[in-house]
CSV table of C-alpha atoms and ligand atoms in Angstrom, one decimal:
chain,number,residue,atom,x,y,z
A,603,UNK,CA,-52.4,-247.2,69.2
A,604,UNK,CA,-55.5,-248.8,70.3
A,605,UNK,CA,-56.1,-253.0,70.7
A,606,UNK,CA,-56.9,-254.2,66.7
A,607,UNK,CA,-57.6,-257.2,69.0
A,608,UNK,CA,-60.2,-254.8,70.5
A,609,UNK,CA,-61.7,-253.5,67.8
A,610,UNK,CA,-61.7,-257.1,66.1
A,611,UNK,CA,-64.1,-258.1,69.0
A,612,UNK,CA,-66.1,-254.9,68.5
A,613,UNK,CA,-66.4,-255.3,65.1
A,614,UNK,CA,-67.7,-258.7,65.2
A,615,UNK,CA,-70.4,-258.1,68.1
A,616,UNK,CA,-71.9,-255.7,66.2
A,617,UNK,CA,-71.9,-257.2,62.7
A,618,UNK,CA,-71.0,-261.2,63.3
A,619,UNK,CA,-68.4,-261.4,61.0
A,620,UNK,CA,-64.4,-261.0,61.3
A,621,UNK,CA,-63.1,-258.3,60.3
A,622,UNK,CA,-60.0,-257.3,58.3
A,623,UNK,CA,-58.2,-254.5,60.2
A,624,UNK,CA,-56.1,-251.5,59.1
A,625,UNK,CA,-54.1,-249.0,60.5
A,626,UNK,CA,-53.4,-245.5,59.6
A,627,UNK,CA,-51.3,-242.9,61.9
A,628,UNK,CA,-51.6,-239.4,62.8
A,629,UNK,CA,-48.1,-237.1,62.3
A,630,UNK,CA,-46.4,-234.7,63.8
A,631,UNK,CA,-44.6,-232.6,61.9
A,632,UNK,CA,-40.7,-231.8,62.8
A,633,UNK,CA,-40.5,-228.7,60.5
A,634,UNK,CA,-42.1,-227.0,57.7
A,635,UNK,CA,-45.2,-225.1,58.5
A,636,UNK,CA,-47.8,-224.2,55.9
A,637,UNK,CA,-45.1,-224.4,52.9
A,638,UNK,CA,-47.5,-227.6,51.5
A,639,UNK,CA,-49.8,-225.7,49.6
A,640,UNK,CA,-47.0,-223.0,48.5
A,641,UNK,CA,-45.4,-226.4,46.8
A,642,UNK,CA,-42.7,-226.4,49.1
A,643,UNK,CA,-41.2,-228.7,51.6
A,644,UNK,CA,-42.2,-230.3,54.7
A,645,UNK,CA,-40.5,-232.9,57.2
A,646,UNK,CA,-42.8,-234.5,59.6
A,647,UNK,CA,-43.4,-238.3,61.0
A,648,UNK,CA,-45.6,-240.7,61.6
A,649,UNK,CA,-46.3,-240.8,65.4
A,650,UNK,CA,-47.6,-244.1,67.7
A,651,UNK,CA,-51.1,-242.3,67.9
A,652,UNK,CA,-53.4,-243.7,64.8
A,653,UNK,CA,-57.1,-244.5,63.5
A,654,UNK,CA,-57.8,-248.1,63.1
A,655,UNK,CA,-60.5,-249.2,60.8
A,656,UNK,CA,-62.4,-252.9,60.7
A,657,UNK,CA,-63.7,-253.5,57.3
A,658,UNK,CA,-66.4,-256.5,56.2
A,659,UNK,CA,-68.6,-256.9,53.3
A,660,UNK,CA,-72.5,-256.9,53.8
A,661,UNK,CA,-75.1,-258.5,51.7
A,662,UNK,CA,-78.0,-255.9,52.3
A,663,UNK,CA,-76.9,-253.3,49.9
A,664,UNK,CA,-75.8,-251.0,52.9
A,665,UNK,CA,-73.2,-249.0,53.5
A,666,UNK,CA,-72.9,-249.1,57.4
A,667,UNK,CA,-70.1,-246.4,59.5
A,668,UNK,CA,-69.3,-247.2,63.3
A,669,UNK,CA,-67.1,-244.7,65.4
A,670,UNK,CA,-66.3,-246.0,68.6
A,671,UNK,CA,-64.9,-242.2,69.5
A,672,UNK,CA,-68.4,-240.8,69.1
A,673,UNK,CA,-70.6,-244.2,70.0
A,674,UNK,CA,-72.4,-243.4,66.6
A,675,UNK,CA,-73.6,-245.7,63.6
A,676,UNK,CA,-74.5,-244.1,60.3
A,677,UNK,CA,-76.1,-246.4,57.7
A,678,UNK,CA,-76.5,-245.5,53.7
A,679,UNK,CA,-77.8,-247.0,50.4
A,680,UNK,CA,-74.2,-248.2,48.9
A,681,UNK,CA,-75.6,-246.8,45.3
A,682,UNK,CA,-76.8,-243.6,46.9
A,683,UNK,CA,-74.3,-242.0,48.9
A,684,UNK,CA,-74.1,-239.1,50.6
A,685,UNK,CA,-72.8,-236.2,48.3
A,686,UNK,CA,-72.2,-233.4,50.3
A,687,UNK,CA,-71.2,-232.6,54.1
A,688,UNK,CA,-73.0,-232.8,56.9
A,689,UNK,CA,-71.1,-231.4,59.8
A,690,UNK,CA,-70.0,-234.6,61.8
A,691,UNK,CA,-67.5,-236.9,61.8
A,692,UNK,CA,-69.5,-239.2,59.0
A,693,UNK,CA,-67.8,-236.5,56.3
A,694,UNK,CA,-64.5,-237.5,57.2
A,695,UNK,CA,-65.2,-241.6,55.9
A,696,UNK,CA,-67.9,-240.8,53.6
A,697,UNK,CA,-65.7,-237.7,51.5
A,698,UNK,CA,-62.9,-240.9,50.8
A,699,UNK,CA,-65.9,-243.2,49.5
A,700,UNK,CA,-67.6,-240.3,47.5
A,701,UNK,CA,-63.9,-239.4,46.0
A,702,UNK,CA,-63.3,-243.1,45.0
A,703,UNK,CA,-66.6,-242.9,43.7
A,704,UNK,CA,-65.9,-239.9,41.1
A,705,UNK,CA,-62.7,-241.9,40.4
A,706,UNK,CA,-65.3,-244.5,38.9
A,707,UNK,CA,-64.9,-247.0,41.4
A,708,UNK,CA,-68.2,-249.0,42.2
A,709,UNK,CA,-68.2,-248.6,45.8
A,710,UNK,CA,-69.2,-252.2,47.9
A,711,UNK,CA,-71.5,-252.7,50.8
A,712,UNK,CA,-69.6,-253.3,54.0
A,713,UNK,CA,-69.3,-252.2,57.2
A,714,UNK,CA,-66.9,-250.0,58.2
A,715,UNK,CA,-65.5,-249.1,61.9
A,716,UNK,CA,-63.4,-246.5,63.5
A,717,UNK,CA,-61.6,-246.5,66.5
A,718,UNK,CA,-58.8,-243.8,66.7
A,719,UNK,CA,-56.3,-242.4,69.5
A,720,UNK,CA,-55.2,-239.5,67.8
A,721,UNK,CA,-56.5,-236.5,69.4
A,722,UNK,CA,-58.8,-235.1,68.1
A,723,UNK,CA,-58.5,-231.2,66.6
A,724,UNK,CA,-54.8,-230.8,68.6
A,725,UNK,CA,-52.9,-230.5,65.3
A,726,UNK,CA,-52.3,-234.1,65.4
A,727,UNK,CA,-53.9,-234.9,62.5
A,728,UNK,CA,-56.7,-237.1,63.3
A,729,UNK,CA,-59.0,-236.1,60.1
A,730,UNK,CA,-55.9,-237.7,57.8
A,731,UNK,CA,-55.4,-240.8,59.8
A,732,UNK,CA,-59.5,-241.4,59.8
A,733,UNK,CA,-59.1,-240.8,55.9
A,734,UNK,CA,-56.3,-242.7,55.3
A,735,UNK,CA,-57.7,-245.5,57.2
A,736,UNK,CA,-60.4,-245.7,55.4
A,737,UNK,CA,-58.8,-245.6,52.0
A,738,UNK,CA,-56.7,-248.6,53.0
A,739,UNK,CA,-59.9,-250.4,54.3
A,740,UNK,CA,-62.1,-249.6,51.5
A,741,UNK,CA,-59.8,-250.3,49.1
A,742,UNK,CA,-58.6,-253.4,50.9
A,743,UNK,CA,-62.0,-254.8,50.5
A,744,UNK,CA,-62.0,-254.1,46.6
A,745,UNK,CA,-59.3,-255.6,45.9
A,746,UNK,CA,-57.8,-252.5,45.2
A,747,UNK,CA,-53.3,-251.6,45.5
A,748,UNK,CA,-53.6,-247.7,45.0
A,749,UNK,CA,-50.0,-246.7,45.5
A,750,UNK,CA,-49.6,-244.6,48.9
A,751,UNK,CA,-49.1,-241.3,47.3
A,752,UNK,CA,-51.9,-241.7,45.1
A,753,UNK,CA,-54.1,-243.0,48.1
A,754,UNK,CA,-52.8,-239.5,50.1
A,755,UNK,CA,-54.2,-237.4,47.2
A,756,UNK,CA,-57.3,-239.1,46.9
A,757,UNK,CA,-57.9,-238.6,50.7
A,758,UNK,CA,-56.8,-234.7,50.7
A,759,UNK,CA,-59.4,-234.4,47.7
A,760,UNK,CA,-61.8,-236.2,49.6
A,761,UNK,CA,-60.8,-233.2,53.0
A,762,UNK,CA,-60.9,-230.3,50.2
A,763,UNK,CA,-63.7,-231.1,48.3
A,764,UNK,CA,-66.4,-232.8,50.5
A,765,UNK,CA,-65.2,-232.5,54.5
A,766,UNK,CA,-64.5,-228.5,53.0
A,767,UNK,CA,-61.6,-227.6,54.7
A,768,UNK,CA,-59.0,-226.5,52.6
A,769,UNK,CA,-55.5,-228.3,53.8
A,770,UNK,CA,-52.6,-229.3,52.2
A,771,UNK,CA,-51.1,-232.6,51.1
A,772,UNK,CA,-48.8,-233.3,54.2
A,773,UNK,CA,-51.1,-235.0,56.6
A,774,UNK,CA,-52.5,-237.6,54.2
A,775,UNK,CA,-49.2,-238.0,53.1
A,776,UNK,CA,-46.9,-239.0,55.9
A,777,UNK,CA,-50.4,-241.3,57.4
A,778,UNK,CA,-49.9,-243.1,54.1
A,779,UNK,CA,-46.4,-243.0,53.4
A,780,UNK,CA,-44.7,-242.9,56.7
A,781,UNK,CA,-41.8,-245.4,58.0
A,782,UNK,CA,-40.6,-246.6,61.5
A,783,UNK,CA,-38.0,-244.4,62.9
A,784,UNK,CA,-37.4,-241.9,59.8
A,785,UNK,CA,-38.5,-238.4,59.5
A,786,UNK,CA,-39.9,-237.8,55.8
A,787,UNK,CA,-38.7,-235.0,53.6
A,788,UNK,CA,-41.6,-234.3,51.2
A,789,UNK,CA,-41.6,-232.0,48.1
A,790,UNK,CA,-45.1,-230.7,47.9
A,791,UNK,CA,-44.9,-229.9,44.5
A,792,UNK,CA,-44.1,-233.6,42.8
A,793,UNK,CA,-44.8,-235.4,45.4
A,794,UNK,CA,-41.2,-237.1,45.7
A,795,UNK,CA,-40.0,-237.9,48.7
A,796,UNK,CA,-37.0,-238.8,50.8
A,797,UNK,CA,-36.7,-240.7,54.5
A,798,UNK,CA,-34.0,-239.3,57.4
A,799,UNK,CA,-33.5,-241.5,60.1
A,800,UNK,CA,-34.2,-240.2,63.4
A,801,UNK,CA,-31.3,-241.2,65.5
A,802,UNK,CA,-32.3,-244.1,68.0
A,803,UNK,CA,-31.6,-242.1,70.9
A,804,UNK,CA,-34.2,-239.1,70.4
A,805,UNK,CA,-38.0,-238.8,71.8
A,806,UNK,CA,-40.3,-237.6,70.0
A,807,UNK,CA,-42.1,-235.3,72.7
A,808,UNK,CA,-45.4,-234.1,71.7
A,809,UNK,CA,-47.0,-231.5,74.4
A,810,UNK,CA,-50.7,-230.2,74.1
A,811,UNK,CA,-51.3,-227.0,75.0
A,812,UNK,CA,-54.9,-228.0,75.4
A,813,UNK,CA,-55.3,-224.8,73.1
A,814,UNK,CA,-58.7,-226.1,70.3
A,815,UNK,CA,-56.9,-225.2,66.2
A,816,UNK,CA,-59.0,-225.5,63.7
A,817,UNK,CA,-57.4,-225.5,60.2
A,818,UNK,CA,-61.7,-225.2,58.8
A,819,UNK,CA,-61.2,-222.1,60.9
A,820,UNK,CA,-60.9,-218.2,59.8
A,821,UNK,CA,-56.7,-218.0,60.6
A,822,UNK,CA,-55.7,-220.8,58.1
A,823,UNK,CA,-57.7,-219.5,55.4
A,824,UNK,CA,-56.5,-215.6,56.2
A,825,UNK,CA,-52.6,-217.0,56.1
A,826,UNK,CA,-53.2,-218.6,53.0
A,827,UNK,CA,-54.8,-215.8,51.1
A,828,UNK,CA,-52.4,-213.6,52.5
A,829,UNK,CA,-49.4,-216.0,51.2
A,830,UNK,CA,-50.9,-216.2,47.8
A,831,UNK,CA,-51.5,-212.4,47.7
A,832,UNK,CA,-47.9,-211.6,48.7
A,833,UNK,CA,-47.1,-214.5,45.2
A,834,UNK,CA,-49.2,-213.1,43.0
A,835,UNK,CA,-47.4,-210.0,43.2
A,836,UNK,CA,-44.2,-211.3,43.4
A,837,UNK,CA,-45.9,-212.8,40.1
A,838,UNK,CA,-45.9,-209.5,38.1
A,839,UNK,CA,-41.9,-209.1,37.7
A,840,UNK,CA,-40.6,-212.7,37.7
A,841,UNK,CA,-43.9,-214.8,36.1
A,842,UNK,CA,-41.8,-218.1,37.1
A,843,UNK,CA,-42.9,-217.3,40.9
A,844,UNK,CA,-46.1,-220.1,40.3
A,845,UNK,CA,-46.3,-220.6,44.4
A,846,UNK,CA,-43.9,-219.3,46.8
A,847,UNK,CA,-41.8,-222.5,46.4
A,848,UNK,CA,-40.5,-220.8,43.6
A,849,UNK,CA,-39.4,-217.2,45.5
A,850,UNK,CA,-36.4,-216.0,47.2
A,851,UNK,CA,-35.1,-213.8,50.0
A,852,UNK,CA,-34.1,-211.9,47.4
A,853,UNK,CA,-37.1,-211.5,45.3
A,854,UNK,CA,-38.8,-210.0,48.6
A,855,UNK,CA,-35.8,-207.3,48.9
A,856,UNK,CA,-36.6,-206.4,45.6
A,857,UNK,CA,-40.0,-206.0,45.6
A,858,UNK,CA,-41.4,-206.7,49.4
A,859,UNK,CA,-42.3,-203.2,49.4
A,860,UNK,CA,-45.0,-203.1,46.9
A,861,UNK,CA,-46.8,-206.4,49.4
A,862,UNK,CA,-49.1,-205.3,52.3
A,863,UNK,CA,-47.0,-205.7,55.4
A,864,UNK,CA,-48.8,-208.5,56.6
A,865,UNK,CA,-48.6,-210.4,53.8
A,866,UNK,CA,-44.8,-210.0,53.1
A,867,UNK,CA,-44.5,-211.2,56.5
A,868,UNK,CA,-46.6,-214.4,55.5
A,869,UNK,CA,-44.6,-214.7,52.8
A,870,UNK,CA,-40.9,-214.4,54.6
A,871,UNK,CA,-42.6,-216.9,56.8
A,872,UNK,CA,-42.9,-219.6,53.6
A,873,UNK,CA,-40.1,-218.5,51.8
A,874,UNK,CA,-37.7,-219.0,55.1
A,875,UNK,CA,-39.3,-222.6,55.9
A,876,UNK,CA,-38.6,-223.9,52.8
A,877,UNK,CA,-35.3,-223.4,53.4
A,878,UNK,CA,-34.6,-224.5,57.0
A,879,UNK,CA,-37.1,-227.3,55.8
A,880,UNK,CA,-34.5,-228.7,53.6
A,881,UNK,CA,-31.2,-227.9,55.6
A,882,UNK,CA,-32.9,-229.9,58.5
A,883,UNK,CA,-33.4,-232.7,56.6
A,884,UNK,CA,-29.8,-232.9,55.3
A,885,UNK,CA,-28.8,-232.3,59.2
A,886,UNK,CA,-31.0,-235.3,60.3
A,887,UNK,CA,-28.9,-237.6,57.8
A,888,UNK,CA,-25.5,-236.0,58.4
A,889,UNK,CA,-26.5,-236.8,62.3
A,890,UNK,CA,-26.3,-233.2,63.2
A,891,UNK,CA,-28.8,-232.8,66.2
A,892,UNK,CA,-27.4,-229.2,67.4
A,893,UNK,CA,-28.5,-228.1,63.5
A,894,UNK,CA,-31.9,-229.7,63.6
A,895,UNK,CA,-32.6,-227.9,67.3
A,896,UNK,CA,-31.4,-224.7,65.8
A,897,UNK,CA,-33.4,-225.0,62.7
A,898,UNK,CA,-36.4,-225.9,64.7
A,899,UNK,CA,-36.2,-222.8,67.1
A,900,UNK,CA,-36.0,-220.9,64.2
A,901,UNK,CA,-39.2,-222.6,62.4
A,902,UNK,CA,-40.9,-221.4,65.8
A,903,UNK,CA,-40.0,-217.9,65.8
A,904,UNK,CA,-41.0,-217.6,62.3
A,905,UNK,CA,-44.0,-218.7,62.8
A,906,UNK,CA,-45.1,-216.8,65.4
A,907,UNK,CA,-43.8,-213.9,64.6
A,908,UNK,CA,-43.8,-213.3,60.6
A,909,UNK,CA,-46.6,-215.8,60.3
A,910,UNK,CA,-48.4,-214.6,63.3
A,911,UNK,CA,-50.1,-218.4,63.7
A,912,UNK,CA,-49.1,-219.2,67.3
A,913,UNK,CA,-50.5,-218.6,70.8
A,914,UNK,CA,-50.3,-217.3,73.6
A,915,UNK,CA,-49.8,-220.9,75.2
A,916,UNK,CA,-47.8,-222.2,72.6
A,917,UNK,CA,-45.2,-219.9,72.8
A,918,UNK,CA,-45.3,-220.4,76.7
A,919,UNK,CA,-44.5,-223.7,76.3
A,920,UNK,CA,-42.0,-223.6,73.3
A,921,UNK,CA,-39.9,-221.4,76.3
A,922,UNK,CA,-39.9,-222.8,78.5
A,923,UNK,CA,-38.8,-226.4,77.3
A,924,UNK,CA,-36.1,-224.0,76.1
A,925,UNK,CA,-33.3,-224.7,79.2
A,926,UNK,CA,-35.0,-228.4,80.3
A,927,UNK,CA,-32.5,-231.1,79.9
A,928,UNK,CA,-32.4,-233.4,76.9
A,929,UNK,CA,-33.7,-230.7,74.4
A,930,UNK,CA,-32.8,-230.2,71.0
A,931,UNK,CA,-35.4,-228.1,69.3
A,932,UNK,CA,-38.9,-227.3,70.0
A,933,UNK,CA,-41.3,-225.9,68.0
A,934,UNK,CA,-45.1,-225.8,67.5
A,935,UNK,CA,-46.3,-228.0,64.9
A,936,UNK,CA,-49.4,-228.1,63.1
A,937,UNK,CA,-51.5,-225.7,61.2
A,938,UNK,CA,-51.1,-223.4,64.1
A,939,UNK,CA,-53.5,-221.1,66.7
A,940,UNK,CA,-53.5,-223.9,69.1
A,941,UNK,CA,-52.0,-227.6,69.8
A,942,UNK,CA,-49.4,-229.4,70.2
A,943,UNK,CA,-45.8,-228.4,70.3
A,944,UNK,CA,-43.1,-230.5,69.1
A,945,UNK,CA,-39.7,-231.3,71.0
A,946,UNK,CA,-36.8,-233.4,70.4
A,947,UNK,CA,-35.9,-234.5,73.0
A,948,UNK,CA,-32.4,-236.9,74.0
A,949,UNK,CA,-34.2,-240.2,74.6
A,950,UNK,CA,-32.6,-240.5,78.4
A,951,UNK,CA,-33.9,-237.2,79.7
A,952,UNK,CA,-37.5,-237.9,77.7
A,953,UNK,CA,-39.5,-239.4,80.9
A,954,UNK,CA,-38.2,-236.0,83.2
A,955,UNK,CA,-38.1,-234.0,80.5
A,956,UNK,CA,-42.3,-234.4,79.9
A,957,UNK,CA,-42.6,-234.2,83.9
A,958,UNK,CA,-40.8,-231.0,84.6
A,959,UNK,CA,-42.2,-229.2,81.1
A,960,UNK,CA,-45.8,-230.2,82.5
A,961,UNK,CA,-45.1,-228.9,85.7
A,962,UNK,CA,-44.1,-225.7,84.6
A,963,UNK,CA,-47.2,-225.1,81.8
A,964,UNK,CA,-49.6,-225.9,84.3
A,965,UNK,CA,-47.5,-223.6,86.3
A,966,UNK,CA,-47.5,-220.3,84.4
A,967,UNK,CA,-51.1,-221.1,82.4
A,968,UNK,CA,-53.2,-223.3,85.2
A,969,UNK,CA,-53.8,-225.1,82.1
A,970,UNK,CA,-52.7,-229.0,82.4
A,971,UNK,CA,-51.3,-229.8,79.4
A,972,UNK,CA,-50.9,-233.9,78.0
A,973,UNK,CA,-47.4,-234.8,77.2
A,974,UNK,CA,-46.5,-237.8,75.3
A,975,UNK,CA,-43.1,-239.8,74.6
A,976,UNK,CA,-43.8,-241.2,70.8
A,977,UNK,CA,-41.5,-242.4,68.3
A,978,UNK,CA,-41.8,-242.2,64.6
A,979,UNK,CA,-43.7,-245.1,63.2
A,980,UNK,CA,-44.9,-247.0,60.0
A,981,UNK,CA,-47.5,-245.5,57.7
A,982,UNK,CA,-50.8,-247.3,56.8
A,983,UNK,CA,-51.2,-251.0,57.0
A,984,UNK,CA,-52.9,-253.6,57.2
A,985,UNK,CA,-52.4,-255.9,60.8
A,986,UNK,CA,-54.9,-258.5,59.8
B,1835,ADP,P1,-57.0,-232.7,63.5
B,1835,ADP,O1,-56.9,-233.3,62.2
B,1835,ADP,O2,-55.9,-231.7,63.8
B,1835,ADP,O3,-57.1,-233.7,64.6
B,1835,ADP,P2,-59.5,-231.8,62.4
B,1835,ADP,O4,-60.4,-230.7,62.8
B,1835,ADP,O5,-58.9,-231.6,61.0
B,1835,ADP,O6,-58.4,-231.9,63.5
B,1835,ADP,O7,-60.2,-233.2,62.4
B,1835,ADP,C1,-60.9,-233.6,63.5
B,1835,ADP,C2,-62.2,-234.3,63.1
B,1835,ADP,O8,-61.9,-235.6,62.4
B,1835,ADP,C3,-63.1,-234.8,64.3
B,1835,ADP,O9,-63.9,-233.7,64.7
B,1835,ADP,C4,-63.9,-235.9,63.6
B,1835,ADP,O10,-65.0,-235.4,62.9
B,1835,ADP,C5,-62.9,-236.5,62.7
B,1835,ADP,N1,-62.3,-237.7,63.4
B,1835,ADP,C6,-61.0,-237.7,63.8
B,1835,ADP,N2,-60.8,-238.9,64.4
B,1835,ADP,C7,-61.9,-239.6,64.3
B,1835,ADP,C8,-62.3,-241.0,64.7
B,1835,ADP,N3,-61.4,-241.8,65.4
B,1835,ADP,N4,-63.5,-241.4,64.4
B,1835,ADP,C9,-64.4,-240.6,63.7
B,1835,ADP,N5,-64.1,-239.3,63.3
B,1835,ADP,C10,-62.9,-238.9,63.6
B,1836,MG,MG1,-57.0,-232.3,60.3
């Protein structure tokens, strides 16, 4: 996580006053792959990489938006906001402020800035944690206690319905709702929740394949419509099948051969998450690592090969942390065609286990990858 120290003293140059300062993380999710917007289940954490944002109040009726990522300032009328995207970064803050807004909420004059570590567009989740920050700042500032999950639903509106991309509720989530050391079992459909700890002696090792995903991008919105194709006719003989939450292995036995293939194999994909979703959850609180690793390989080959949403690289590097020391499952994470793979990794054999899976990416790809050691950390907050 970057200096709040730092971004105190940035804050303050720019706008001579202190700051209040918020945190919000980026996630990495363990298992569960786009089983959110079926109303399913998904397991991730919050990682050590986060958006921070320094909040003030101004007198001039102004809103005014720093990123320190792009070097950028964008300034607006408080009363007359932006109301629809502009293709930069300024969507991301401004869609939170104009959702708040249709909530009814009178939306101060302040400035606002940004300073983040996630990676940016690596699966990461870097759009959540600058949304989340922002809801905690904003709402900070007003005064405001919006309960987390309400906060994460007011920040995936504000990525649906302004930024335009059409994600899930997982990201938002976990940035909001996240807690040191525990993984985070989520039920898409209600919104309840339940925390595993992850065991004090496992890494969390994120590797980038260096591979550009972007979940605005033509493959998310293909899967989805392919998933929801595949439920809508799983629809016509049991009319209880609302979202594929609600299917079976069975139901596609019985009637997978009235779906087009590709969309049955979207759907196994979903139907089979859900499952492993849940059994590795129960694993991570019965303390059974060997169960998790298997789960997770199987997450992987699901995904790439019914769900067809990883790479070429990703699968390279899902291999060949396969026989490295120290591993217990790997998997890519994210909303695929790119990113970041996710392995857990026996805490003692994390430092050599990064080293050697480096080596060999750059290796077979000539691509270098970045590998980091996290650990699963707290959701938003204020460190004011
Ligand atoms: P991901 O969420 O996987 O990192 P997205 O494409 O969903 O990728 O979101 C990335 C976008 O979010 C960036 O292009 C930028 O517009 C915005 N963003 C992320 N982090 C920051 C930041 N620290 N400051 C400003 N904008 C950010
Ligand atoms: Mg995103």
């Amino acid at each position: 996580m970057k200096d709040p120290a730092a971004l105190r003293v940035l804050h303050e140059n720019r706008y001579h006053i202190t700051p209040h300062i918020y945190v919000a993380p980026g996630r990495v999710n363990l298992i569960g792959e786009h089983t959110d917007y079926a109303e399913g289940f998904v397991m991730p954490a919050a990682i050590d990489f986060a958006t921070l944002a320094a909040v003030s109040p101004r007198g001039d009726g102004q809103v005014v938006i720093y990123a320190e990522n792009f070097g950028e300032e964008r300034a607006y009328p408080a009363n007359a906001l932006p109301t629809k995207a502009s293709g930069e970064w300024s969507d991301y803050p401004l869609g939170v402020l104009a959702t708040l807004a249709g909530e009814g909420y009178t939306i101060p004059a302040m400035s606002l800035s940004l300073w983040g570590d996630v990676p940016l567009g690596s699966g990461l989740s870097s759009s959540a944690a600058v949304e989340v920050a922002t809801a905690t700042a904003v709402t900070g500032l007003m005064g405001l206690t919006i309960p987390g999950p309400k906060l994460a639903r007011l920040c995936q509106r504000a990525e649906n319905e302004f930024v335009g991309a059409n994600c899930g509720i997982m990201d938002q989530f976990i940035s909001a709702n996240g807690a040191e050391d525990h993984a985070l079992l989520l039920d898409c459909r209600d919104l309840s929740y339940r925390l595993a700890p992850i065991p004090a002696d496992m890494a969390l090792v994120i590797a980038n394949t260096m591979v550009k995903h972007s979940v605005a991008g033509s493959g998310y919105t293909t899967r989805r419509a392919q998933a929801e194709e595949a439920c809508a006719i799983l629809a016509t003989h049991r009319p209880e099948i609302r979202f594929l939450r609600d299917a079976t292995v069975a139901d596609l036995e019985a009637w997978g051969h009235e779906i087009p293939p590709n969309s049955l194999k979207r759907a196994r994909h979903i139907i089979t998450e859900n499952v492993r979703t849940v059994a590795a959850s129960e694993a991570l609180l019965a303390n059974d690592m060997p169960t998790v690793g298997r789960l997770m390989h199987e997450a992987h080959v699901s995904y790439s090969k019914d769900f067809e949403a990883s790479c070429e690289e990703a699968d390279t590097m899902v291999d060949l942390a396969q026989d490295l020391p120290g591993l217990i499952g790997a998997r890519l994470t994210g909303g695929g065609f790119g990113g970041c793979t996710i392995n857990v990794v026996q805490k003692e054999h994390a430092v050599e286990f990064a080293a050697a899976l480096k080596e060999r990416y750059q290796k077979a790809t000539g691509i270098t990858p970045e590998i980091h050691i996290c650990h699963a950390s707290a959701g938003a907050h204020s460190v004011s």
